[in-house]
Coordinates of C-alpha atoms in Angstrom, one line a residue:
M1 CA 81.5 64.8 225.1
T2 CA 80.3 68.3 223.9
L3 CA 77.8 69.2 221.4
L4 CA 80.6 70.3 219.1
N5 CA 81.7 66.6 218.8
R6 CA 78.2 65.3 217.8
P7 CA 79.0 65.1 214.0
F8 CA 82.0 62.9 214.8
R9 CA 79.9 60.6 216.9
I10 CA 77.4 60.3 214.1
I11 CA 80.0 59.6 211.5
L12 CA 81.5 56.8 213.9
A13 CA 78.2 55.3 214.4
C14 CA 77.7 55.1 210.6
V15 CA 81.0 53.5 210.1
I16 CA 80.2 50.8 212.8
V17 CA 76.7 50.1 211.3
G18 CA 78.3 49.8 207.8
L19 CA 80.8 47.2 209.1
I20 CA 78.3 45.2 210.8
Y21 CA 76.1 45.2 207.7
S22 CA 79.0 44.1 205.6
V23 CA 79.7 41.2 207.9
F24 CA 76.1 39.9 207.8
Y25 CA 76.0 40.6 203.9
W26 CA 79.0 38.4 203.2
S27 CA 78.0 35.7 205.7
S28 CA 74.3 35.3 204.6
D29 CA 73.4 32.1 202.8
W30 CA 77.0 30.6 203.1
G31 CA 75.5 27.9 205.5
D32 CA 77.1 25.3 207.7
S33 CA 78.4 23.1 204.8
P34 CA 81.2 20.8 205.0
S35 CA 85.0 21.4 204.3
H36 CA 84.6 21.3 200.5
S37 CA 82.6 24.5 200.3
L38 CA 82.8 28.2 199.5
S39 CA 81.9 29.1 203.1
S40 CA 84.5 26.9 204.7
A41 CA 87.2 28.0 202.3
T42 CA 86.3 31.5 203.2
E43 CA 86.9 30.7 207.0
G44 CA 90.3 29.6 205.7
L45 CA 90.9 33.0 204.2
K46 CA 90.5 34.7 207.6
S47 CA 93.5 32.6 209.0
V48 CA 95.8 33.7 206.1
T49 CA 98.1 36.7 206.5
G50 CA 96.1 39.4 204.8
S51 CA 97.3 41.8 202.1
A52 CA 95.9 44.9 200.6
A53 CA 94.5 42.8 197.7
D54 CA 93.0 40.4 200.1
A55 CA 91.3 43.1 202.1
E56 CA 90.0 44.7 198.8
S57 CA 88.6 41.4 197.6
Q58 CA 86.6 40.8 200.9
L59 CA 85.2 44.3 201.1
S60 CA 84.3 44.8 197.4
P61 CA 80.6 44.4 196.9
G62 CA 80.9 43.4 193.3
P63 CA 83.1 41.3 191.0
H64 CA 86.8 42.4 191.0
E65 CA 87.4 44.0 187.7
N66 CA 91.2 42.9 187.5
A67 CA 90.6 39.6 189.4
H68 CA 93.8 38.0 187.7
K69 CA 96.0 40.3 189.9
L70 CA 94.5 38.9 193.1
P71 CA 97.3 37.2 195.1
T72 CA 95.9 33.8 196.3
A73 CA 93.3 31.4 195.4
D74 CA 91.2 32.3 198.5
S75 CA 91.3 36.0 197.6
F76 CA 88.9 35.1 194.8
L77 CA 86.1 33.8 197.1
P78 CA 84.3 37.1 197.5
H79 CA 84.6 37.7 193.8
F80 CA 83.1 34.4 193.0
K81 CA 80.1 35.1 195.2
A82 CA 79.6 38.4 193.5
I83 CA 79.7 37.0 190.0
M84 CA 77.2 34.3 190.8
Q85 CA 74.7 37.1 191.7
A86 CA 74.9 38.6 188.2
P87 CA 71.8 38.4 185.9
D88 CA 71.4 35.2 183.8
M89 CA 72.7 35.9 180.3
T90 CA 70.4 34.7 177.4
M91 CA 71.5 32.9 174.3
A92 CA 70.5 36.0 172.2
E93 CA 72.6 38.3 174.5
A94 CA 75.6 35.9 174.4
K95 CA 75.7 35.4 170.6
S96 CA 75.2 39.1 169.9
G97 CA 78.9 39.7 170.6
C98 CA 80.0 38.1 167.3
N99 CA 79.2 39.0 163.9
W100 CA 82.2 38.5 161.5
P101 CA 81.9 39.7 157.9
M102 CA 82.0 36.8 155.4
M103 CA 80.7 34.5 158.1
H104 CA 80.8 31.5 155.8
E105 CA 84.7 31.9 155.7
V106 CA 85.0 31.7 159.5
N107 CA 86.6 28.4 160.6
F108 CA 84.4 27.1 163.3
Q109 CA 85.1 24.0 165.3
Y110 CA 81.8 22.4 164.8
D111 CA 79.7 22.3 161.5
E112 CA 76.0 22.3 160.7
H113 CA 75.7 18.5 161.3
Y114 CA 75.5 19.3 165.1
D115 CA 71.9 20.0 166.2
W116 CA 72.9 22.8 168.6
V117 CA 74.5 24.6 165.6
T118 CA 71.2 24.9 163.8
Q119 CA 68.8 25.1 166.6
D120 CA 69.8 27.3 169.7
R121 CA 69.7 25.6 173.0
S122 CA 66.8 27.0 175.1
D123 CA 67.5 29.5 177.8
S124 CA 65.8 27.3 180.4
E125 CA 68.6 24.5 179.6
L126 CA 71.4 27.2 179.9
N127 CA 70.1 28.5 183.2
L128 CA 70.0 24.9 184.5
R129 CA 73.5 24.2 183.5
R130 CA 74.8 27.5 184.8
K131 CA 73.1 26.8 188.2
E132 CA 74.9 23.5 188.3
W133 CA 78.4 25.0 188.1
H134 CA 77.3 27.7 190.5
E135 CA 76.5 25.1 193.0
F136 CA 79.7 23.2 192.4
V137 CA 81.7 26.6 193.2
E138 CA 79.5 27.2 196.3
N139 CA 79.5 23.9 197.8
D140 CA 82.2 21.4 196.4
L141 CA 85.4 23.2 195.9
L142 CA 88.5 21.5 197.5
P143 CA 89.9 24.2 199.9
Y144 CA 93.2 25.7 198.9
E145 CA 94.4 26.0 202.6
K146 CA 94.2 22.1 202.9
Y147 CA 96.1 21.5 199.9
K148 CA 98.6 24.4 199.2
N149 CA 101.5 22.7 200.7
R150 CA 101.2 19.7 198.3
F151 CA 102.8 21.7 195.5
E152 CA 105.7 24.1 195.0
G153 CA 108.1 25.4 192.3
R154 CA 108.0 25.1 188.5
G155 CA 108.2 22.2 186.3
I156 CA 106.9 20.5 183.1
V157 CA 103.9 18.1 183.3
I158 CA 103.3 15.6 180.6
V159 CA 100.5 13.1 180.4
A160 CA 101.9 9.9 178.8
G161 CA 102.3 6.3 179.5
N162 CA 101.6 4.1 176.4
E163 CA 104.4 3.0 174.1
N164 CA 104.1 5.6 171.4
S165 CA 103.7 8.4 173.9
M166 CA 106.7 7.4 175.7
K167 CA 108.7 7.5 172.5
R168 CA 107.5 11.0 172.0
V169 CA 108.5 12.0 175.4
R170 CA 112.1 11.0 174.7
V171 CA 112.1 13.2 171.7
I172 CA 111.1 16.1 174.0
L173 CA 113.8 15.3 176.5
R174 CA 116.4 15.3 173.8
A175 CA 115.2 18.6 172.6
L176 CA 115.2 20.1 176.1
H177 CA 118.7 18.9 176.6
R178 CA 119.8 20.9 173.5
L179 CA 118.2 23.8 174.8
R180 CA 120.1 23.4 178.2
C181 CA 116.8 23.4 180.1
K182 CA 117.1 22.5 183.8
M183 CA 113.5 22.3 184.7
P184 CA 112.1 19.2 186.5
I185 CA 109.7 17.0 184.6
E186 CA 106.6 15.1 186.0
L187 CA 105.0 12.3 183.9
H188 CA 101.4 11.5 184.7
Y189 CA 99.9 8.1 183.5
W190 CA 96.9 5.8 184.3
D191 CA 97.4 2.7 186.5
N192 CA 99.6 0.1 184.8
E193 CA 100.0 1.6 181.3
M194 CA 103.6 2.7 182.2
T195 CA 105.9 -0.2 183.1
E196 CA 108.8 -0.2 185.5
E197 CA 111.1 -0.7 182.6
S198 CA 109.6 2.5 180.8
K199 CA 110.2 4.4 184.0
R200 CA 113.8 3.2 184.3
R201 CA 114.6 4.0 180.6
I202 CA 113.1 7.5 180.8
T203 CA 114.8 8.2 184.1
S204 CA 118.1 7.8 182.5
L205 CA 117.5 10.6 180.1
W206 CA 116.7 13.3 182.5
P207 CA 118.4 14.2 185.9
Q208 CA 115.1 15.3 187.7
I209 CA 112.0 13.4 186.8
Y210 CA 108.9 12.3 188.7
F211 CA 105.9 10.0 188.1
N212 CA 102.3 10.2 189.2
D213 CA 99.7 7.5 188.8
L214 CA 96.4 9.4 188.2
S215 CA 94.4 6.4 189.3
A216 CA 96.1 6.4 192.7
S217 CA 93.9 7.3 195.8
S218 CA 96.6 9.7 196.9
N219 CA 95.7 12.3 194.3
I220 CA 94.1 15.5 195.2
L221 CA 91.5 15.2 192.5
K222 CA 90.2 12.0 191.6
T223 CA 89.3 11.3 187.8
N224 CA 88.3 8.5 185.6
H225 CA 89.7 6.7 182.5
D226 CA 87.7 5.9 179.4
G227 CA 89.6 2.9 178.1
E228 CA 90.8 3.3 174.4
F229 CA 88.9 6.5 174.0
I230 CA 91.1 9.9 174.1
N231 CA 91.1 10.7 177.7
Y232 CA 91.2 14.5 177.7
Q233 CA 90.1 14.7 181.4
L234 CA 93.5 13.4 182.5
K235 CA 95.2 16.8 181.5
T236 CA 93.0 18.8 183.8
A237 CA 93.6 16.3 186.5
A238 CA 97.3 16.3 185.9
M239 CA 97.4 20.1 186.4
I240 CA 95.7 19.9 189.7
N241 CA 97.5 16.8 191.0
S242 CA 101.0 18.0 189.9
R243 CA 103.6 18.5 192.5
F244 CA 104.4 21.9 190.9
A245 CA 102.8 25.2 191.9
E246 CA 103.4 26.6 188.4
P247 CA 103.1 23.7 186.1
L248 CA 103.7 23.9 182.4
L249 CA 101.4 21.4 180.7
L250 CA 102.9 20.0 177.6
D251 CA 101.5 17.5 175.0
S252 CA 103.8 14.5 174.2
D253 CA 103.9 15.5 170.6
N254 CA 105.0 19.2 171.3
I255 CA 108.7 20.1 170.9
P256 CA 109.9 23.2 172.6
T257 CA 112.2 25.4 170.5
M258 CA 113.4 27.6 173.5
D259 CA 114.0 26.9 177.1
P260 CA 110.5 26.9 178.6
A261 CA 111.8 28.5 181.7
L262 CA 111.9 31.9 179.7
L263 CA 108.1 31.9 179.4
Y264 CA 107.8 32.4 183.2
E265 CA 109.8 35.7 182.8
S266 CA 107.5 37.2 180.3
S267 CA 105.6 40.3 181.4
T268 CA 102.3 38.5 180.2
Y269 CA 102.8 35.7 182.6
K270 CA 104.0 37.8 185.4
E271 CA 100.8 40.0 185.2
H272 CA 98.2 37.2 184.6
G273 CA 99.7 34.1 186.1
T274 CA 98.6 32.2 183.2
L275 CA 99.6 31.6 179.5
F276 CA 97.0 30.1 177.2
W277 CA 97.8 29.7 173.4
P278 CA 95.4 30.2 170.5
D279 CA 93.9 27.4 168.3
I280 CA 93.0 27.6 164.5
A281 CA 89.4 27.7 165.0
R282 CA 86.7 30.1 166.4
T283 CA 83.9 29.3 168.9
R284 CA 80.5 29.6 167.2
P285 CA 78.4 32.5 168.6
N286 CA 75.5 30.3 169.6
N287 CA 77.8 27.8 171.3
P288 CA 76.0 27.1 174.7
M289 CA 79.2 27.7 176.6
W290 CA 79.0 31.4 176.1
A291 CA 75.7 31.7 177.8
I292 CA 76.4 29.0 180.4
T293 CA 79.4 31.0 181.6
N294 CA 77.6 34.3 181.4
T295 CA 80.1 35.5 178.8
Q296 CA 79.2 37.3 175.5
C297 CA 80.9 35.9 172.5
R298 CA 84.2 37.4 171.8
V299 CA 84.9 38.4 168.2
N300 CA 88.7 38.9 168.8
E301 CA 89.3 35.4 170.4
Y302 CA 90.3 32.1 169.0
E303 CA 89.6 28.8 170.5
Q304 CA 92.4 27.5 172.9
E305 CA 95.0 25.1 171.9
S306 CA 96.1 23.2 175.1
G307 CA 99.2 21.4 173.7
Q308 CA 100.9 23.9 176.1
L309 CA 99.7 26.1 178.9
I310 CA 100.9 27.5 182.3
V311 CA 98.8 28.1 185.3
D312 CA 99.9 29.4 188.8
K313 CA 97.9 27.1 191.1
R314 CA 98.7 29.3 194.1
K315 CA 96.2 31.8 192.5
F316 CA 94.0 29.6 190.2
F317 CA 93.6 26.3 192.2
Y318 CA 89.8 26.9 192.2
H319 CA 89.7 27.8 188.5
L320 CA 91.4 24.6 187.6
Q321 CA 88.8 22.7 189.6
L322 CA 86.0 24.2 187.6
A323 CA 87.7 23.3 184.4
A324 CA 88.1 19.7 185.7
W325 CA 84.4 19.7 186.8
F326 CA 83.3 20.6 183.2
N327 CA 85.6 17.9 181.8
N328 CA 84.9 15.1 184.4
Q329 CA 81.5 15.0 186.1
H330 CA 79.7 16.6 183.0
A331 CA 81.9 15.6 180.1
D332 CA 78.9 13.9 178.3
Y333 CA 77.2 17.2 178.1
Y334 CA 79.9 19.6 177.5
N335 CA 81.7 17.4 175.0
Q336 CA 78.6 17.9 172.6
F337 CA 80.1 21.3 171.8
M338 CA 83.5 21.6 173.5
L339 CA 86.4 19.5 172.0
G340 CA 87.8 17.8 175.3
D341 CA 89.9 19.7 177.7
K342 CA 91.4 22.5 175.6
D343 CA 88.6 25.2 175.8
L344 CA 87.4 24.2 179.2
F345 CA 90.3 25.9 180.7
R346 CA 89.5 29.2 178.9
F347 CA 85.8 28.9 179.7
A348 CA 86.5 28.2 183.3
W349 CA 88.3 31.5 183.4
H350 CA 85.4 33.2 181.5
A351 CA 82.9 31.7 184.0
L352 CA 84.9 33.0 187.0
K353 CA 85.5 36.4 185.3
T354 CA 89.2 36.3 185.2
K355 CA 91.5 37.5 182.3
Y356 CA 94.0 35.1 181.1
G357 CA 97.4 35.8 179.6
S358 CA 98.1 35.0 175.9
P359 CA 100.7 35.7 173.3
S360 CA 99.8 38.6 171.1
K361 CA 100.8 36.4 167.8
W362 CA 98.4 33.9 166.5
L363 CA 99.8 30.4 165.5
T364 CA 101.8 29.8 162.3
S365 CA 101.0 26.6 160.3
V366 CA 104.1 24.6 159.4
G367 CA 104.3 21.5 157.1
T368 CA 105.1 20.2 153.6
L369 CA 104.8 21.9 150.2
T370 CA 104.6 19.2 147.6
D371 CA 104.0 20.4 143.9
G372 CA 102.3 23.6 145.2
Y373 CA 100.1 21.7 147.7
F374 CA 100.7 22.9 151.4
C375 CA 99.8 20.4 154.1
G376 CA 100.3 22.0 157.7
H377 CA 100.8 19.3 160.3
T378 CA 102.4 21.4 163.0
F379 CA 101.4 24.6 164.9
A380 CA 104.3 26.9 165.6
Q381 CA 103.3 28.6 168.8
H382 CA 105.0 31.8 170.2
H383 CA 106.5 33.3 173.3
P384 CA 104.9 36.5 174.3
D385 CA 107.9 38.3 172.8
G386 CA 107.2 36.9 169.5
R387 CA 109.8 34.2 169.1
I388 CA 108.7 30.6 168.2
A389 CA 108.5 28.6 171.5
F390 CA 106.9 25.3 170.5
M391 CA 106.3 23.1 167.4
H392 CA 103.1 21.1 168.3
G393 CA 102.9 18.4 165.7
G394 CA 99.3 17.3 166.4
L395 CA 98.7 16.1 162.8
I396 CA 101.9 14.4 162.2
K397 CA 100.3 11.3 163.7
T398 CA 97.8 11.1 160.7
M399 CA 100.7 11.0 158.2
T400 CA 101.3 7.5 156.9
K401 CA 104.8 6.0 157.0
Q402 CA 104.9 5.9 153.2
V403 CA 104.4 9.6 152.9
M404 CA 106.7 10.4 155.7
Q405 CA 109.4 8.3 154.3
W406 CA 109.1 9.8 150.8
Q407 CA 109.1 13.3 152.1
R408 CA 112.2 12.7 154.3
E409 CA 114.1 11.0 151.4
S410 CA 113.0 13.0 148.3
R411 CA 112.0 16.5 149.8
G412 CA 114.5 16.8 152.7
G413 CA 112.0 16.0 155.5
I414 CA 108.5 17.0 156.7
F415 CA 109.4 20.6 158.0
Q416 CA 109.6 22.4 154.8
A417 CA 107.3 25.5 154.7
Y418 CA 105.1 27.7 156.7
K419 CA 102.0 29.9 156.3
R420 CA 101.5 32.9 158.5
S421 CA 98.7 35.4 158.5
D422 CA 99.2 39.1 157.8
F423 CA 96.8 39.7 160.7
E424 CA 98.4 37.4 163.2
E425 CA 98.2 40.2 165.9
Q426 CA 94.8 41.5 164.9
H427 CA 92.7 38.7 166.1
I428 CA 89.4 40.5 165.4
V429 CA 90.2 40.0 161.6
N430 CA 89.0 36.7 160.3
V431 CA 91.4 34.7 158.2
N432 CA 90.2 32.1 155.8
V433 CA 91.6 28.8 157.2
S434 CA 90.4 25.3 157.3
I435 CA 91.2 21.7 157.8
K436 CA 91.7 19.7 154.7
W437 CA 93.1 16.3 153.6
D438 CA 96.3 15.2 151.9
L439 CA 95.6 12.3 149.7
G440 CA 99.3 11.6 148.8
E441 CA 98.5 11.8 145.1
Y442 CA 102.1 12.9 144.5
L443 CA 103.5 9.6 145.9
P444 CA 105.1 7.3 143.4
N445 CA 103.4 4.0 143.3
R446 CA 100.8 5.2 145.6
P447 CA 98.9 2.4 147.4
L448 CA 95.2 2.3 146.6
D449 CA 94.3 2.1 150.2
L450 CA 96.6 4.9 151.3
A451 CA 95.1 6.7 154.3
S452 CA 94.6 10.5 154.0
A453 CA 96.5 12.9 156.3
G454 CA 94.9 15.8 158.1
C455 CA 96.2 19.1 157.3
T456 CA 95.6 22.8 158.2
D457 CA 95.8 25.6 155.6
F458 CA 95.8 29.3 155.4
H459 CA 93.9 30.1 152.2
N460 CA 95.2 33.1 150.1
V461 CA 98.5 33.0 152.0
I462 CA 101.7 32.0 150.1
A463 CA 103.8 29.3 151.6
R464 CA 107.3 30.2 152.5
P465 CA 110.6 28.3 153.4
L466 CA 110.5 27.5 157.1
D467 CA 114.2 28.3 157.6
E468 CA 113.2 32.0 157.3
I469 CA 111.6 31.9 160.8
L470 CA 113.1 28.7 162.3
P471 CA 116.5 27.9 160.8
G472 CA 117.6 24.3 161.0
F473 CA 114.6 22.8 162.7
E474 CA 114.3 19.9 160.2
Q475 CA 117.8 18.9 161.1
T476 CA 117.0 19.3 164.8
F477 CA 114.0 17.0 164.4
E478 CA 116.2 14.4 162.8
D479 CA 118.9 14.7 165.4
I480 CA 116.5 14.3 168.4
G481 CA 114.9 11.1 167.1
G482 CA 111.7 12.6 165.6
Y483 CA 111.5 10.0 162.9
W484 CA 111.4 7.2 165.5
M485 CA 108.4 5.7 163.8
L486 CA 110.4 5.1 160.5
D487 CA 113.5 3.7 162.3
E488 CA 111.8 0.9 164.1

C-alpha cells in the first residue's frame, strides 16, 4: 500500500480499536450469572433479528432519550445498564422539582401523620433502596426471550373471584356487550376463591373468556396472597401472567363507556406502548420514591389511578417485573409511602427512564348532588381524544344501601352531576380538591349508626348535570344491573 493510503489505514485502525473497546465496555461486570440476569438476557438479544433501533440501543453509551420507542424488551438492556451508572440523587435534589403555590391546598396522598412526611428519609437509606432495585434489574429479571411466546394479541384483564367482584364483572360484560366490544377477556383469581359454578355462569355471558389461577405453579411470575387484606400485588402479577401481549387491566368496579379497542388506535398509545391514567392526588415532593428512582419530583404530574391501564409487554416486559418487585418482595417497605399497585407502575417507568402515554385530560368527578352537597363517587377517565372512556366507581362501595336506595328512588339515581376543573389539561396548575365524607344527613329517618360514604370534591367548581357530558349513563347503569346490591 502506498504512502498516499496511510491516512486510510490510520482511520481503519481507529475504527477497529473503537469497536473492540465497545465490546469490552458493554461486556464488563456482566458476569457469568444464571439465566435470570441482565447478562444472559443480553445474550438473548444477540440472537434476535436486529433493527436500527436495536443497533442504536446496543451502541449508545448513555441512556436512550426516547426509550419508549425501542422496539422490544431486550432493546432496553443497554439503556438499563446506562441509567444505573448515573449519579445517585439526594432527597434535596429530588424534592426541589416541586414547589406549588398555596402548598396547603395541594391534595397529597399522605398527610402529616406519617413520619416520612415530617422527617425526610436519609440519603443513605435511599441509596440502599436504590441499590436493591438496581441489583434486581442486573441479576434477577426473567428473560424476555424465554417467555415471549407465552402471550399474544390484545384483551381485557380483570382480577376478580369473590362473590361481589364477580357480580361487578357481570355488569362490565353487559356494558361491553352494549358497546359491541369483541375483545377477549381473562379473569385472574386466587386459588379456590372462584368456583366452577362461577366460571360456568360468567362464561355464558361472553363468547371468549379465559381464567387464570394466580396461585398456580404454571404462572410466569409467582406472587403471594394476603388473606382478607387488599391484594394489590395480584394486579401486577396478572399483567405479567396474562396470555395477552397488550393487556388492558380493568378493575371490577370500572365500567367502560366506549369500546376499549379504540384506545389502542390512539396516537398516544401507538407512540408510547402504554396508557396510564391520572389519580386525584399528587405525590409529595419528599416522597422517598422520587429519589429511590433517581427522579426529580414532577410538578405537572398527578399520581396514577390504576383502575385501567394498558401496557405492551413485548416492549415493557422488564418494566412490569420491576413494578411487581416493588409490589411483592418489598411491599412492606414501599407501601409506607405508595398506595398499593397504582403508582408502582408509574415509578417503575420513572426508574427505568421511560416515558409513558397518558390522556391530556385530567379526571372528572361524578356523583350525587343533594341539597347543594356534592359527593363524587366515580372518576370519569378519558380517551386520549377527550371522550369519556371509563366510569370508575371506586367509592360506590362505601355508599350504604339506605342512601343508594333513597337516591335511586327520590333523586333519579346516583349518577346526577359532575365537577370538572377549568385546568384539566394544565396539570401544572394545582386544583383545590380533597376527599370528604357524606354523612347522609339529608336522609329521611336517618339511622343513628349510618356509615359515612367517601366522596371526592373539586372545591370552587360548580356541579353540573352529568347528561351534559355523558347523556343517559344513569339509565345505562340501571339497565346493565349496576344496582345489583339493592336487588338481592
